[in-house]
Amino acid sequence: MADTVGRSHFLSGAFRPFFMLAALWMAGSILLWVPLYMGHVELPTAFAPRDWHIHAMLFGGLPPIIAGFTLTAVSSWTGRPTLAGRPLAILALVWLVGRIAVSVSTLIGPTTAAVIDLAFPLALAAVLGREIVLAGNWRNLRVVGLILMLALADAGFHAEAAINGLAGVSIRAALSAVLMLILLMGGRITPAFTRNWLKARGETRLPVPFDRFDAAAMGVAGFAFVAWTIVPDGSGTALALGLAGLMTAARLTRWRGLATRREPLLLVLHVAIASIAVGFVVEALAILWPAVIDPAAALHLWTAGSVGLTVLGVMTRVSRGHTGRPLAADKLEVAIYALVSAGALVRMAAPYAGNAYYHLVACAGALWATAFLAFAIGYLRTLVGPRADKAL
């Protein structure tokens, strides 16, 4: 009876299974990739070790986190019941089968693996799109569009790897879609959460509501990402990236982030957006002066830093908020944010470490994986058990 109740809680909201599965996948795939990258182990995958790692992060670990957040949020956007029970379990199974298929693609064939892999983002887009359309909540179709862009980039990844041996354009397209999704959703929830937190403390100076400047900043960011995807080494691209960084930073200053410094659960969202702004500038400098700014270091500021902080910040906050826990960080959350930040900084430093490069890569991987393992272990009871208010 207890097992049945536990399963019913676990499948009562999309964030529960998808956050747990994503955390375990992020940690496990990193811990596997380090020895794979160093040639100590092999996988029966058609991808090169570098591409398997990138695919595991961008198209393996991020989509279930996006699913957990958007499928949880869509009920508040539309007022419709949340996806739960058997349909949620089937969607999670589709994701899991995709991960297996990519990892054994030499055994089942790259084309078959690609079809299985693409089933999850397309199914997610279909489920979200149906809910949004039925509710007439048209503005949130932008989220569906970005998920479809991620699916298209995934298809391109498989095609590039099959034709060229390594992916390039599709990686930049996928990362651009993910960062735009963070700027879109983060630009909505970060000032909103900050506003609520400040109001509860009697503050009268609140974040500036979304206006034309925010729209312009998003437009410039989108243009910069398109330029970077198509012409990654152009001086014009560097100019667009630099402008996007400055406008994103200016946008962030309007949200009163410094006022949240005593609440890490909220501050981490501001820091994550700030790291995207810095990433624009660093990527621009890497284009203009590649001998000084290593392109791999610049790229990992976005991937290991911005994306890592964002997803863990969202996972911790959503898990707490939707299970009746206090929206306040404790030592576990601070440790998680510190670990993923340290992992990103060490990975960015690796290209400058000379003979110690592989040691720093391994250290960065261990730190990053530990952050996600800490979430999985620390939030196990939260995600599997009942709401805190019902447990009393």
Coordinates of C-alpha atoms in Angstrom, one line a residue:
M1 CA 0.0 0.0 0.0
A2 CA 2.8 2.4 0.9
D3 CA 4.6 1.7 -2.4
T4 CA 1.4 2.5 -4.3
V5 CA 0.9 5.8 -2.4
G6 CA 4.6 6.7 -3.1
R7 CA 4.1 6.0 -6.8
S8 CA 1.0 8.2 -6.9
H9 CA 2.9 11.1 -5.3
F10 CA 5.8 10.6 -7.6
L11 CA 3.6 10.9 -10.7
S12 CA 1.4 13.6 -9.4
G13 CA 3.3 16.4 -11.1
A14 CA 5.8 16.5 -14.0
F15 CA 8.6 18.1 -11.9
R16 CA 8.8 15.1 -9.6
P17 CA 9.9 12.3 -12.1
F18 CA 11.6 14.6 -14.6
F19 CA 13.8 16.6 -12.1
M20 CA 14.9 13.3 -10.4
L21 CA 15.6 11.6 -13.7
A22 CA 17.4 14.6 -15.1
A23 CA 19.6 15.0 -12.0
L24 CA 20.6 11.3 -12.1
W25 CA 21.3 11.5 -15.8
M26 CA 23.3 14.7 -15.5
A27 CA 25.5 13.3 -12.8
G28 CA 25.8 9.8 -14.3
S29 CA 26.6 10.9 -17.8
I30 CA 29.3 13.3 -16.6
L31 CA 30.9 10.6 -14.4
L32 CA 30.9 8.3 -17.4
W33 CA 32.1 10.9 -19.9
V34 CA 35.4 11.7 -18.1
P35 CA 36.8 8.2 -18.5
L36 CA 35.2 8.0 -21.9
Y37 CA 37.0 11.2 -23.0
M38 CA 40.3 9.9 -21.6
G39 CA 39.9 6.6 -23.5
H40 CA 39.5 4.4 -20.5
V41 CA 36.0 3.1 -21.4
E42 CA 34.0 2.8 -24.6
L43 CA 30.3 3.0 -25.5
P44 CA 28.6 1.4 -28.5
T45 CA 27.5 4.8 -29.7
A46 CA 27.8 6.2 -33.2
F47 CA 28.9 9.6 -31.7
A48 CA 32.4 10.6 -31.0
P49 CA 33.1 10.9 -27.3
R50 CA 32.9 14.7 -27.4
D51 CA 29.6 14.6 -29.3
W52 CA 28.1 12.0 -27.0
H53 CA 28.9 14.2 -24.0
I54 CA 27.5 17.3 -25.6
H55 CA 24.4 15.4 -26.8
A56 CA 23.9 13.9 -23.3
M57 CA 23.9 17.4 -21.8
L58 CA 22.0 19.5 -24.3
F59 CA 19.5 16.9 -25.7
G60 CA 19.6 14.4 -22.9
G61 CA 19.7 16.2 -19.5
L62 CA 18.1 19.6 -20.4
P63 CA 14.8 18.5 -22.1
P64 CA 13.4 16.6 -19.0
I65 CA 14.2 19.7 -16.9
I66 CA 12.4 21.8 -19.4
A67 CA 9.5 19.3 -19.3
G68 CA 9.4 19.3 -15.5
F69 CA 9.2 23.1 -15.4
T70 CA 6.9 23.8 -18.3
L71 CA 4.4 20.9 -17.7
T72 CA 4.1 22.1 -14.1
A73 CA 3.8 25.8 -15.1
V74 CA 1.3 25.2 -18.0
S75 CA -1.5 24.4 -15.6
S76 CA -1.1 27.8 -14.0
W77 CA -0.9 29.4 -17.4
T78 CA -4.0 27.7 -18.7
G79 CA -6.0 26.7 -15.6
R80 CA -6.2 23.1 -16.9
P81 CA -5.3 20.0 -14.9
T82 CA -1.6 19.1 -14.8
L83 CA -0.2 16.1 -16.6
A84 CA -0.1 13.2 -14.1
G85 CA -0.3 9.4 -13.7
R86 CA 0.1 7.1 -16.6
P87 CA 0.5 9.7 -19.4
L88 CA 3.3 11.3 -17.4
A89 CA 4.9 7.9 -16.8
I90 CA 4.7 7.1 -20.6
L91 CA 6.3 10.5 -21.4
A92 CA 9.2 9.8 -19.0
L93 CA 9.7 6.4 -20.5
V94 CA 9.9 7.9 -24.0
W95 CA 12.7 10.1 -22.7
L96 CA 14.5 7.2 -21.0
V97 CA 14.3 5.0 -24.1
G98 CA 15.8 7.9 -26.1
R99 CA 18.8 8.0 -23.8
I100 CA 19.4 4.3 -24.2
A101 CA 19.0 4.4 -28.0
V102 CA 21.7 7.2 -28.4
S103 CA 24.1 5.3 -26.2
V104 CA 23.8 2.1 -28.2
S105 CA 23.3 3.6 -31.6
T106 CA 26.0 1.5 -33.3
L107 CA 23.9 -1.6 -32.3
I108 CA 20.5 -0.4 -33.5
G109 CA 21.7 2.0 -36.2
P110 CA 22.1 5.8 -36.1
T111 CA 18.9 6.5 -38.0
T112 CA 16.8 4.4 -35.7
A113 CA 18.5 6.0 -32.7
A114 CA 17.8 9.5 -34.0
V115 CA 14.1 8.7 -34.5
I116 CA 13.7 7.3 -31.0
D117 CA 15.7 10.2 -29.6
L118 CA 13.5 12.9 -31.3
A119 CA 10.3 11.3 -30.0
F120 CA 10.6 13.0 -26.6
P121 CA 11.0 16.7 -27.6
L122 CA 8.3 16.3 -30.2
A123 CA 6.0 14.7 -27.8
L124 CA 6.7 17.4 -25.2
A125 CA 6.0 20.1 -27.7
A126 CA 2.7 18.4 -28.7
V127 CA 1.5 18.0 -25.1
L128 CA 2.4 21.6 -24.2
G129 CA 0.9 22.9 -27.5
R130 CA -2.3 21.1 -27.0
E131 CA -2.8 22.5 -23.5
I132 CA -1.9 26.1 -24.6
V133 CA -4.2 26.0 -27.7
L134 CA -7.2 24.5 -25.8
A135 CA -6.9 27.3 -23.2
G136 CA -6.4 30.0 -25.9
N137 CA -3.2 31.1 -24.1
W138 CA -1.5 32.0 -27.3
R139 CA 1.5 34.0 -26.0
N140 CA 3.0 30.9 -24.4
L141 CA 3.3 29.2 -27.8
R142 CA 6.7 30.9 -27.9
V143 CA 7.8 28.3 -25.4
V144 CA 6.6 25.5 -27.7
G145 CA 8.5 27.2 -30.6
L146 CA 11.7 27.1 -28.7
I147 CA 11.3 23.4 -27.8
L148 CA 10.7 22.7 -31.5
M149 CA 13.9 24.6 -32.3
L150 CA 15.7 22.4 -29.8
A151 CA 14.2 19.3 -31.5
L152 CA 15.3 20.6 -34.9
A153 CA 18.8 21.2 -33.6
D154 CA 18.8 17.7 -32.3
A155 CA 17.9 16.3 -35.7
G156 CA 20.6 18.5 -37.2
F157 CA 23.1 17.1 -34.6
H158 CA 22.4 13.5 -35.7
A159 CA 22.8 14.6 -39.4
E160 CA 26.0 16.5 -38.8
A161 CA 27.5 13.7 -36.8
A162 CA 26.6 11.2 -39.6
I163 CA 27.9 13.3 -42.4
N164 CA 30.9 15.1 -40.9
G165 CA 31.8 12.9 -37.9
L166 CA 31.4 15.9 -35.6
A167 CA 28.6 18.3 -34.9
G168 CA 29.0 22.1 -35.0
V169 CA 26.1 24.3 -36.3
S170 CA 23.5 22.2 -34.4
I171 CA 25.4 22.5 -31.1
R172 CA 25.3 26.3 -31.4
A173 CA 21.7 26.3 -32.5
A174 CA 20.7 24.1 -29.5
L175 CA 22.6 26.1 -27.0
S176 CA 21.1 29.3 -28.5
A177 CA 17.6 27.9 -28.1
V178 CA 18.2 26.8 -24.5
L179 CA 19.7 30.2 -23.6
M180 CA 16.8 32.1 -25.3
L181 CA 14.4 29.9 -23.3
I182 CA 16.2 30.9 -20.1
L183 CA 16.1 34.5 -21.0
L184 CA 12.4 34.2 -21.9
M185 CA 11.3 32.2 -18.9
G186 CA 13.9 33.6 -16.5
G187 CA 13.0 37.0 -17.6
R188 CA 9.4 36.3 -16.5
I189 CA 9.9 34.4 -13.2
T190 CA 13.0 36.1 -11.8
P191 CA 11.5 39.6 -11.5
A192 CA 8.1 38.2 -10.5
F193 CA 9.6 36.1 -7.7
T194 CA 11.7 39.1 -6.7
R195 CA 8.7 41.3 -6.6
N196 CA 6.7 38.9 -4.4
W197 CA 9.7 38.5 -2.1
L198 CA 10.3 42.2 -1.7
K199 CA 6.6 43.0 -1.2
A200 CA 6.4 40.4 1.6
R201 CA 9.2 42.4 3.3
G202 CA 7.4 45.7 2.9
E203 CA 9.7 47.0 0.2
T204 CA 8.2 49.7 -2.1
R205 CA 11.0 49.8 -4.8
L206 CA 10.1 46.8 -6.9
P207 CA 11.5 45.3 -10.2
V208 CA 10.5 47.2 -13.4
P209 CA 7.7 45.3 -15.2
F210 CA 8.4 43.9 -18.7
D211 CA 8.4 46.8 -21.2
R212 CA 9.8 47.8 -24.6
F213 CA 13.4 47.7 -23.4
D214 CA 13.0 44.1 -22.3
A215 CA 11.5 43.2 -25.7
A216 CA 14.4 45.0 -27.5
A217 CA 17.0 43.2 -25.3
M218 CA 15.4 39.9 -26.2
G219 CA 15.4 40.8 -29.9
V220 CA 19.1 41.7 -29.9
A221 CA 19.9 38.5 -28.0
G222 CA 18.0 36.5 -30.5
F223 CA 19.8 38.2 -33.4
A224 CA 23.1 37.6 -31.7
F225 CA 22.4 33.9 -31.3
V226 CA 21.4 33.5 -34.9
A227 CA 24.6 35.3 -36.1
W228 CA 26.7 33.1 -33.7
T229 CA 25.0 30.0 -35.0
I230 CA 25.6 30.8 -38.6
V231 CA 28.8 32.8 -38.6
P232 CA 30.5 31.9 -35.3
D233 CA 33.8 33.6 -36.1
G234 CA 32.6 36.9 -37.7
S235 CA 33.5 40.3 -36.3
G236 CA 29.9 41.4 -36.9
T237 CA 28.8 38.4 -34.7
A238 CA 31.2 39.6 -32.0
L239 CA 29.6 43.1 -32.1
A240 CA 26.1 41.6 -31.9
L241 CA 27.1 39.4 -29.0
G242 CA 28.7 42.3 -27.1
L243 CA 25.6 44.4 -27.6
A244 CA 23.4 41.6 -26.4
G245 CA 25.5 41.2 -23.3
L246 CA 25.3 44.9 -22.4
M247 CA 21.5 45.0 -23.0
T248 CA 21.0 41.8 -21.0
A249 CA 23.0 43.2 -18.1
A250 CA 21.1 46.5 -18.3
R251 CA 17.9 44.5 -18.2
L252 CA 19.1 42.7 -15.1
T253 CA 19.8 45.9 -13.2
R254 CA 16.1 46.7 -13.3
W255 CA 15.2 43.6 -11.3
R256 CA 16.7 44.5 -7.9
G257 CA 18.9 41.4 -7.7
L258 CA 21.2 42.8 -5.1
A259 CA 18.3 43.1 -2.7
T260 CA 17.9 39.3 -2.7
R261 CA 21.5 38.6 -1.6
R262 CA 20.2 37.2 1.7
E263 CA 18.1 34.6 0.0
P264 CA 20.2 32.2 -2.2
L265 CA 17.1 30.5 -3.6
L266 CA 16.3 33.7 -5.4
L267 CA 19.7 35.2 -5.8
V268 CA 20.9 32.2 -7.9
L269 CA 18.3 33.1 -10.6
H270 CA 19.8 36.6 -10.9
V271 CA 23.3 35.2 -10.9
A272 CA 22.4 32.8 -13.7
I273 CA 21.0 35.5 -15.9
A274 CA 24.0 37.7 -15.1
S275 CA 26.3 34.9 -16.3
I276 CA 24.5 34.8 -19.6
A277 CA 25.2 38.5 -20.0
V278 CA 28.9 38.0 -19.2
G279 CA 28.9 35.0 -21.5
F280 CA 27.8 37.2 -24.4
V281 CA 30.8 39.5 -23.8
V282 CA 33.3 36.7 -23.2
E283 CA 32.2 34.9 -26.4
A284 CA 32.6 38.1 -28.3
L285 CA 36.1 38.5 -26.9
A286 CA 36.9 34.9 -27.8
I287 CA 36.0 35.6 -31.4
L288 CA 38.1 38.8 -31.6
W289 CA 41.1 37.5 -29.6
P290 CA 41.1 33.7 -29.6
A291 CA 44.8 33.6 -28.6
V292 CA 43.9 35.3 -25.4
I293 CA 40.3 34.0 -24.6
D294 CA 40.0 30.3 -25.3
P295 CA 36.8 29.6 -27.1
A296 CA 36.2 26.4 -25.1
A297 CA 36.5 28.4 -21.8
A298 CA 34.0 31.0 -23.1
L299 CA 31.5 28.3 -24.2
H300 CA 31.7 26.5 -20.8
L301 CA 30.7 29.8 -19.1
W302 CA 27.4 29.4 -20.8
T303 CA 27.0 25.6 -20.6
A304 CA 28.5 24.6 -17.2
G305 CA 27.9 28.0 -15.6
S306 CA 24.7 29.7 -16.9
V307 CA 22.7 26.5 -17.7
G308 CA 24.0 24.6 -14.7
L309 CA 23.0 27.4 -12.3
T310 CA 19.7 28.0 -13.9
V311 CA 18.5 24.5 -14.0
L312 CA 19.5 23.8 -10.4
G313 CA 18.0 27.1 -9.2
V314 CA 14.7 26.3 -10.9
M315 CA 14.7 22.6 -9.8
T316 CA 15.3 23.5 -6.1
R317 CA 12.7 26.4 -6.1
V318 CA 10.0 24.5 -8.0
S319 CA 10.5 21.4 -5.9
R320 CA 10.1 23.3 -2.7
G321 CA 7.3 25.5 -3.9
H322 CA 5.1 22.8 -5.3
T323 CA 5.4 20.4 -2.4
G324 CA 4.6 23.0 0.3
R325 CA 8.1 23.5 1.6
P326 CA 9.4 26.9 2.6
L327 CA 10.8 29.0 -0.2
A328 CA 14.1 29.6 1.6
A329 CA 17.5 27.9 0.9
D330 CA 19.3 26.0 3.6
K331 CA 22.8 24.5 3.6
L332 CA 22.0 21.9 1.0
E333 CA 20.9 24.4 -1.6
V334 CA 23.9 26.7 -0.9
A335 CA 26.2 23.7 -1.3
I336 CA 24.5 22.7 -4.6
Y337 CA 24.9 26.2 -6.1
A338 CA 28.5 26.4 -4.9
L339 CA 29.4 23.0 -6.3
V340 CA 28.0 23.7 -9.8
S341 CA 29.7 27.2 -9.8
A342 CA 33.0 25.7 -8.8
G343 CA 32.7 23.1 -11.5
A344 CA 32.1 25.7 -14.1
L345 CA 35.0 27.8 -13.0
V346 CA 37.4 24.9 -13.0
R347 CA 36.3 23.7 -16.4
M348 CA 36.8 27.3 -17.8
A349 CA 40.3 27.3 -16.3
A350 CA 41.3 23.9 -17.8
P351 CA 42.4 25.2 -21.3
Y352 CA 45.0 27.4 -19.5
A353 CA 46.3 24.7 -17.3
G354 CA 48.9 23.1 -19.7
N355 CA 49.8 19.6 -18.6
A356 CA 47.2 19.7 -15.8
Y357 CA 44.3 20.0 -18.4
Y358 CA 42.9 16.5 -18.0
H359 CA 43.2 16.7 -14.2
L360 CA 41.1 19.9 -14.2
V361 CA 38.6 18.5 -16.6
A362 CA 38.1 15.5 -14.3
C363 CA 37.9 17.8 -11.2
A364 CA 35.3 20.0 -12.9
G365 CA 33.3 16.9 -13.9
A366 CA 33.3 15.6 -10.3
L367 CA 32.2 18.9 -8.9
W368 CA 29.4 19.3 -11.4
A369 CA 28.2 15.7 -11.0
T370 CA 28.3 16.1 -7.2
A371 CA 26.0 19.1 -7.4
F372 CA 23.3 17.1 -9.3
L373 CA 23.8 14.0 -7.1
A374 CA 23.4 16.2 -4.0
F375 CA 20.1 17.4 -5.5
A376 CA 18.9 13.9 -6.3
I377 CA 19.8 12.6 -2.8
G378 CA 18.7 15.7 -0.9
Y379 CA 15.4 16.0 -2.7
L380 CA 14.5 12.3 -2.9
R381 CA 11.9 12.5 -0.1
T382 CA 10.6 15.8 -1.4
L383 CA 10.0 14.5 -4.9
V384 CA 8.7 11.0 -3.9
G385 CA 6.7 11.9 -0.8
P386 CA 3.5 13.9 -0.2
R387 CA 3.3 17.7 0.1
A388 CA 4.7 18.9 3.4
D389 CA 1.3 20.3 4.5
K390 CA -0.3 17.0 3.9
A391 CA 2.4 15.1 5.7
L392 CA 1.7 16.9 9.0

